[in-house]
Coordinates of C-alpha atoms in Angstrom, one line a residue:
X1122 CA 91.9 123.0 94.6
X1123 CA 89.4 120.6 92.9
X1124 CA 89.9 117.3 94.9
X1125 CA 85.9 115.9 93.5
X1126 CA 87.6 113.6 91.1
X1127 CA 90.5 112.4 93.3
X1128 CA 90.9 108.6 93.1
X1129 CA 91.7 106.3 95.6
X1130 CA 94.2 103.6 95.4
X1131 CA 93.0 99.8 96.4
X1132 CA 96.3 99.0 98.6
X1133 CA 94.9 101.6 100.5
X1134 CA 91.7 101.5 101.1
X1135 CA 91.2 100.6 105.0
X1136 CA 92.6 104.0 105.7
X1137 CA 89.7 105.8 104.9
X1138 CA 86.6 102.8 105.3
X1139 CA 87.7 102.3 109.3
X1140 CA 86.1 104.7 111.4
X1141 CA 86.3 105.9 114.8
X1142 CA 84.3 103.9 116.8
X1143 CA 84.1 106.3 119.9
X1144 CA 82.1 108.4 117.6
X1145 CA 80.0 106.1 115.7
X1146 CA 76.5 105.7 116.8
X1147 CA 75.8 102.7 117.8
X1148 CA 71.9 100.5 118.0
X1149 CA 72.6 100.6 121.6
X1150 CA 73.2 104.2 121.6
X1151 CA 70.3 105.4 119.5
X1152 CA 68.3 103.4 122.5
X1153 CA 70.0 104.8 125.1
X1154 CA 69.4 108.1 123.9
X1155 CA 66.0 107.7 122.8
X1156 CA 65.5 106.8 126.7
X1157 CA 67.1 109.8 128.3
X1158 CA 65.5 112.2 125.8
X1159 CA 61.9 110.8 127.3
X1160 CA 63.7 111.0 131.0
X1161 CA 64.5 114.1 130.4
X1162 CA 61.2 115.1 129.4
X1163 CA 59.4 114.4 132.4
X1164 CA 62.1 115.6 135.0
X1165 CA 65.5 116.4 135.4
X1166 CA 68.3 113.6 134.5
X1167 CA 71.0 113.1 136.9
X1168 CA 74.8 114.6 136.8
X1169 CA 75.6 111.1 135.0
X1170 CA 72.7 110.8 132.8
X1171 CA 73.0 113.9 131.6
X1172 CA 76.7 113.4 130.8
X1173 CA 75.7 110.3 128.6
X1174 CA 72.8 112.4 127.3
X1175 CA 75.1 115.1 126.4
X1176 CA 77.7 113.0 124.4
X1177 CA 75.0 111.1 122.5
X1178 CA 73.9 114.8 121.5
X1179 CA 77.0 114.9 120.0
X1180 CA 77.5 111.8 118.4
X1181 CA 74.1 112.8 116.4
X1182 CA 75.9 115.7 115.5
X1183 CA 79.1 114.5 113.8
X1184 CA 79.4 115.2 110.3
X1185 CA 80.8 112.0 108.2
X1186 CA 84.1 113.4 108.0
X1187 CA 84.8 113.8 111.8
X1188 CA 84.5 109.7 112.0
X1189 CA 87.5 109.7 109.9
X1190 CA 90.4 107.9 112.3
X1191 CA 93.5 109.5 112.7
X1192 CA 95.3 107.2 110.3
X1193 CA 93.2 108.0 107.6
X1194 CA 93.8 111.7 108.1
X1195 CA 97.0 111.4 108.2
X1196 CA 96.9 109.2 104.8
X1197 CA 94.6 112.1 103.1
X1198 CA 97.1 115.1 104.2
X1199 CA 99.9 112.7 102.3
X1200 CA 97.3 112.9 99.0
X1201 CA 96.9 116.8 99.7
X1202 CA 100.7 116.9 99.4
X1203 CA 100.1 114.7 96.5
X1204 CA 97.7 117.0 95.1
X1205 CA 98.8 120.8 95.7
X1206 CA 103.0 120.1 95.4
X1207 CA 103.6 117.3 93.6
X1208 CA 105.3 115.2 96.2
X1209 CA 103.9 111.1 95.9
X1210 CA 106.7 109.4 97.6
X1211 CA 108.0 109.1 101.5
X1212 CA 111.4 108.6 102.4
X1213 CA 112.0 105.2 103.9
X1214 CA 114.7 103.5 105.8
X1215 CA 117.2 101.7 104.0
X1216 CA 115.2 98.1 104.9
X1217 CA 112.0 99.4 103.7
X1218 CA 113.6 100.6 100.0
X1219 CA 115.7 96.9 100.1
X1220 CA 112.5 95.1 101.3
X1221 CA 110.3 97.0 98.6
X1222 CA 112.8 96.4 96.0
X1223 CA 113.7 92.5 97.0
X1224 CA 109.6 92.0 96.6
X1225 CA 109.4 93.4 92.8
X1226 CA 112.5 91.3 92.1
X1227 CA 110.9 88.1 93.3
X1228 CA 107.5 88.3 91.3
X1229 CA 108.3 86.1 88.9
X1230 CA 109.6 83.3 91.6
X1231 CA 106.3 84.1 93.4
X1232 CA 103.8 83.6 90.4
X1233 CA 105.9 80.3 89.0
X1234 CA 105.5 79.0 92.3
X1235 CA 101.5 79.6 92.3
X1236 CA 101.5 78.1 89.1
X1237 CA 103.1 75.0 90.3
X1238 CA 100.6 75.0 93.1
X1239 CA 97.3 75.7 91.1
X1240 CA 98.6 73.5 87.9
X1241 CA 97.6 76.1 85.4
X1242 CA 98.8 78.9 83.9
X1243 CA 98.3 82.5 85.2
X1244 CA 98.7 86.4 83.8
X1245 CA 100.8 89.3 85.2
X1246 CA 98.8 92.3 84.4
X1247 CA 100.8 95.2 84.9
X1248 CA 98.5 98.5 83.6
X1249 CA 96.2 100.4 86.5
X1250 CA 92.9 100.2 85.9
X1251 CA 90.3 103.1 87.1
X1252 CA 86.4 104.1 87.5
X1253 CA 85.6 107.6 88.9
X1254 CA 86.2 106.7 92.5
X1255 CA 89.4 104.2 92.9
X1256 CA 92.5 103.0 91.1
X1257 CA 94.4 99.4 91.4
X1258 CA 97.1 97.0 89.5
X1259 CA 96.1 93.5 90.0
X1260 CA 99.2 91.1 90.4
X1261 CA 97.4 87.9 88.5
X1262 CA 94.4 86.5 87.1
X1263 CA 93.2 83.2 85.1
X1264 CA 92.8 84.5 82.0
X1265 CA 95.2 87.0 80.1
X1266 CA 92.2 89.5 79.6
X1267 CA 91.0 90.7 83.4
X1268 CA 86.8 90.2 81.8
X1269 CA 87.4 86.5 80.8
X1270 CA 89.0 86.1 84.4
X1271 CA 86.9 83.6 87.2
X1272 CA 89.1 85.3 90.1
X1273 CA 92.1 87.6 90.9
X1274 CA 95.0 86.6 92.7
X1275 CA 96.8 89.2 94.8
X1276 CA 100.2 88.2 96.2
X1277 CA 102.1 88.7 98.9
X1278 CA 105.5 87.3 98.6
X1279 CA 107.3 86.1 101.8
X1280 CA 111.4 85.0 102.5
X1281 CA 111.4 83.9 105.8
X1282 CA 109.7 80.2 106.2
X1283 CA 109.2 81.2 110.1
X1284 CA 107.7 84.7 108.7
X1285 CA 105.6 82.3 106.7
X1286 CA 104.6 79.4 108.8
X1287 CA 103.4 82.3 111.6
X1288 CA 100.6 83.2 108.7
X1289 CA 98.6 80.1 109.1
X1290 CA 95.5 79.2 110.8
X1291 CA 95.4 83.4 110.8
X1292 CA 92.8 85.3 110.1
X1293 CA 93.5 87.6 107.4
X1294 CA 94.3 91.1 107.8
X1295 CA 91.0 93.9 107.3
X1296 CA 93.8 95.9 104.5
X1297 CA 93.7 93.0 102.2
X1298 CA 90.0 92.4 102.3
X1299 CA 89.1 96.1 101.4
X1300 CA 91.7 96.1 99.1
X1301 CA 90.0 92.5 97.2
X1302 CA 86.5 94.6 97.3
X1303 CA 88.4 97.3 95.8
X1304 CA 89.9 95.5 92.5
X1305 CA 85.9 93.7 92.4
X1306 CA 84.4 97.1 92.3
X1307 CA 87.4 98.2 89.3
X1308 CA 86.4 95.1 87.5
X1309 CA 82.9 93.4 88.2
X1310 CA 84.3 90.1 89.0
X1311 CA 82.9 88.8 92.1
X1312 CA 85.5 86.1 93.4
X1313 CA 89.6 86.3 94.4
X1314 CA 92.6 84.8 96.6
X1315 CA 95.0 86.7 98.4
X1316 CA 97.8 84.5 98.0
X1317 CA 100.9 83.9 100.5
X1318 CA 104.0 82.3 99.0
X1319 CA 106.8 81.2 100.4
X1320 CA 109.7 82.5 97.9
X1321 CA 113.4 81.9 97.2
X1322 CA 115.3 85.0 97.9
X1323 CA 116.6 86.8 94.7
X1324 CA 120.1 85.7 93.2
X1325 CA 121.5 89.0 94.1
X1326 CA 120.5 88.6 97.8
X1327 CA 121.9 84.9 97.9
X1328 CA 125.5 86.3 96.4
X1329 CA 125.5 88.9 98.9
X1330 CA 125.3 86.3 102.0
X1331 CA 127.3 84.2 100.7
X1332 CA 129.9 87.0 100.5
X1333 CA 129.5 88.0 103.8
X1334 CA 130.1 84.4 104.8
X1335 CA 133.0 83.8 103.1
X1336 CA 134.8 87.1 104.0
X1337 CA 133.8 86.1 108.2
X1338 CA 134.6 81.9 107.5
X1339 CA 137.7 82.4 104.8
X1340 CA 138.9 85.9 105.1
X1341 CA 142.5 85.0 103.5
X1342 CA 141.0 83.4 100.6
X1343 CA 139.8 84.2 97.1
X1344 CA 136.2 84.1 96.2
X1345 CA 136.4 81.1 94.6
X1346 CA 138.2 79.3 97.6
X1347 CA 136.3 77.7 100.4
X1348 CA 137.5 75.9 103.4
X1349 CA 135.6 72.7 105.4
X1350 CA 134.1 75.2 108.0
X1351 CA 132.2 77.2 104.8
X1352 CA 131.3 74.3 103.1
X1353 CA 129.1 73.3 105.7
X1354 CA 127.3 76.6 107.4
X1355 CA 126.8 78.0 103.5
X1356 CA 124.9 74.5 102.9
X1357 CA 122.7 75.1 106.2
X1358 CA 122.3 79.1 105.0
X1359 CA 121.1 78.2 101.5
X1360 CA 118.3 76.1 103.0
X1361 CA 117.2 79.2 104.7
X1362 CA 117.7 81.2 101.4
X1363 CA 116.0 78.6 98.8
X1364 CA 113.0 76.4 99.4
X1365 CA 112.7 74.5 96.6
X1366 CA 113.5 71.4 98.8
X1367 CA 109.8 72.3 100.7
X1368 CA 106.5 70.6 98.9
X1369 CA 105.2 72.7 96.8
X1370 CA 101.9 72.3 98.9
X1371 CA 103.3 74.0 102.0
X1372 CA 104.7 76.7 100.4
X1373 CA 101.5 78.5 99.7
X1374 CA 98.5 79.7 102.1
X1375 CA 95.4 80.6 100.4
X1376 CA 92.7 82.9 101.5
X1377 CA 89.9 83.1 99.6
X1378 CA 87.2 86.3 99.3
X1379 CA 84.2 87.0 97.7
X1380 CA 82.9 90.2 96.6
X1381 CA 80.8 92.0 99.2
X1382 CA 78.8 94.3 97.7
X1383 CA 77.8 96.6 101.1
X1384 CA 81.8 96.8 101.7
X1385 CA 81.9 98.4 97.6
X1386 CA 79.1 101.2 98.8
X1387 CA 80.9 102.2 101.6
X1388 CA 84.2 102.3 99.7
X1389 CA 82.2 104.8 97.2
X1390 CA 80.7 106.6 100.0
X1391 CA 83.8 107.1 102.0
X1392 CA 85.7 108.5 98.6
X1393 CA 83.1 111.2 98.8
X1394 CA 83.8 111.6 102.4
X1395 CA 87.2 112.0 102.0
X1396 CA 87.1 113.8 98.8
X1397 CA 85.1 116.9 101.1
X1398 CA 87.4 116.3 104.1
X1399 CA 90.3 117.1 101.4
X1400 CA 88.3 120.4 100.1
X1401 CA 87.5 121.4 103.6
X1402 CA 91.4 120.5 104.6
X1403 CA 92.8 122.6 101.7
X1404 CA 90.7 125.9 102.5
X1405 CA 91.7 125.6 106.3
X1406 CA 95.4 125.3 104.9
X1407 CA 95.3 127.8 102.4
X1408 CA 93.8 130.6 105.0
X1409 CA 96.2 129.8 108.3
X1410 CA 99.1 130.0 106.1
X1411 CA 97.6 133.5 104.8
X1412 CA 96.6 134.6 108.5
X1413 CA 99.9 134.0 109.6
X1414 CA 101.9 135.7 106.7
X1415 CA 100.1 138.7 107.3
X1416 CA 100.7 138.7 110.8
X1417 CA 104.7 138.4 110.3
X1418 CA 105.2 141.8 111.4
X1419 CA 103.4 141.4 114.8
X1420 CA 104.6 137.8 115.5
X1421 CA 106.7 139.4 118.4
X1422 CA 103.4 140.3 120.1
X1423 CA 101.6 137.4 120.1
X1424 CA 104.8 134.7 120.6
X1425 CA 104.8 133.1 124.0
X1426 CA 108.2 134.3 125.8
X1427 CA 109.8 131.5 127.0
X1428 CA 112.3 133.8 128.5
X1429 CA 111.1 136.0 131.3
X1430 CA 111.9 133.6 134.8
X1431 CA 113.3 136.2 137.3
X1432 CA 116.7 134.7 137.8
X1433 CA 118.7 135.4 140.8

């Protein structure tokens, strides 16, 4: 299979730029091993040296795509399933599809309630946009055309005002940087906010709980009854449900990011990386499913027989 044009999507992006730092080479490393190679030189290097020279060795000799982590590989066999059968989505519990769902449903709360915080109006843009290495939606910029923009917004929409408050004075997570650089690199704007808002649950989530409620608080009753007892936990619940009643100030937590170009070159590099990690995947793939169909026959001579205990 031809995986040379694959693109990668921004929201994704850490997966493949981390690498495993037990095989990276390191400044100190290079010194280290520049020393031991001259040590070893002039006589021979002890039981210990020579297991530190040995693993440098090796180090030197990693190809790009073995400092791939583990999550990334495991990201770029889901794309190979992508690819070869056609199969782009992952089952999820039942809170993941709700929470998922619950988070497209509130985008318009969430952008109102930036627009209230910024004092200006801003644009949905819901088309993906593409070069030859990545692909990315953007949630919102200044300007309704992405090349009259002065910065992207990405948002990340939150229900739960302890959920929220937990996010400041935080350092922001590596995923949403690389995913920034990505959407700079798709559109050659050099500035953006990743953008935390503190959001009113949808209607259809505030029915639901107040259902619930009145079924435990007023279970002989008709919907449109209500006893003393409901009146005054569904007030305290709709507080928790709705923050309108919050400043508008504290209901948004701003972190700002600049393009890095250096972070954009390794984000192109490591698509190449992982573009031959996929080709060399696929023909590893292709030929142990082949080896082992021609082998059905004689399975029963190499299968480990987890059988043959003398009993008494």
């Amino acid at each position: 299979m031809d995986f040379s044009k694959l693109r990668f999507n921004c929201t994704n992006l850490s997966k493949i730029i981390k690498q495993d730092k037990k095989k990276v080479l390191t400044d100190a490393n290079i010194e280290t091993f520049a020393t031991l190679k001259q040590k070893s030189m002039e006589k021979s290097l002890s039981d210990t040296d020579q297991k530190k020279y040995d693993a440098l060795v090796k180090k030197f000799n990693y190809e790009p795509t073995d400092l791939i982590l583990s999550s990334g590989t495991n990201y770029l066999k889901f794309l190979y399933l992508v690819k070869k059968y056609g199969q782009s989505f992952i089952m999820k519990g039942g809170v993941g599809i709700a929470q998922m769902v619950r988070g497209i449903k509130s985008e318009p709360a969430s952008v109102n309630v930036l627009e209230q915080y910024f004092g200006n109006q801003l644009f949905r843009h819901k088309s993906r946009i593409y070069n030859d290495k990545i692909v990315g939606g953007l949630d919102l910029t200044d300007s309704d055309k992405v090349e009259n923009s002065n910065k992207i917004l990405e948002v990340k929409t939150t229900f739960s005002h302890l959920h929220f408050l937990q996010t400041v004075n935080k350092q922001l997570p590596e995923k949403y940087l690389y995913q920034m650089q990505g959407y700079f690199f798709l559109t050659g704007l050099d500035y953006g906010e990743v953008c935390f808002c503190l959001t009113d649950h949808p209607q259809y989530i505030i029915d639901e709980q107040r259902q619930i409620m009145h079924s435990q608080l007023c279970p002989n009753m008709e919907q449109d009854e209500v006893n003393d007892d409901f009146v005054s936990e569904w007030a305290k619940a709709y507080k928790s449900l709705t923050f309108s009643h919050v400043p508008i100030k504290e209901r948004v937590i701003v972190y700002p990011i600049h393009r890095n170009n250096d972070i954009i070159s390794d984000i192109a590099e490591k698509v190449d990386i992982c573009r031959e990690w996929l080709t060399d995947f696929d023909k590893i793939h292709s030929q142990f499913f082949n080896d082992q169909y021609e082998q059905k026959d004689n399975f029963k001579h190499y299968a480990t027989d987890m059988g043959s205990r003398n009993r008494k």
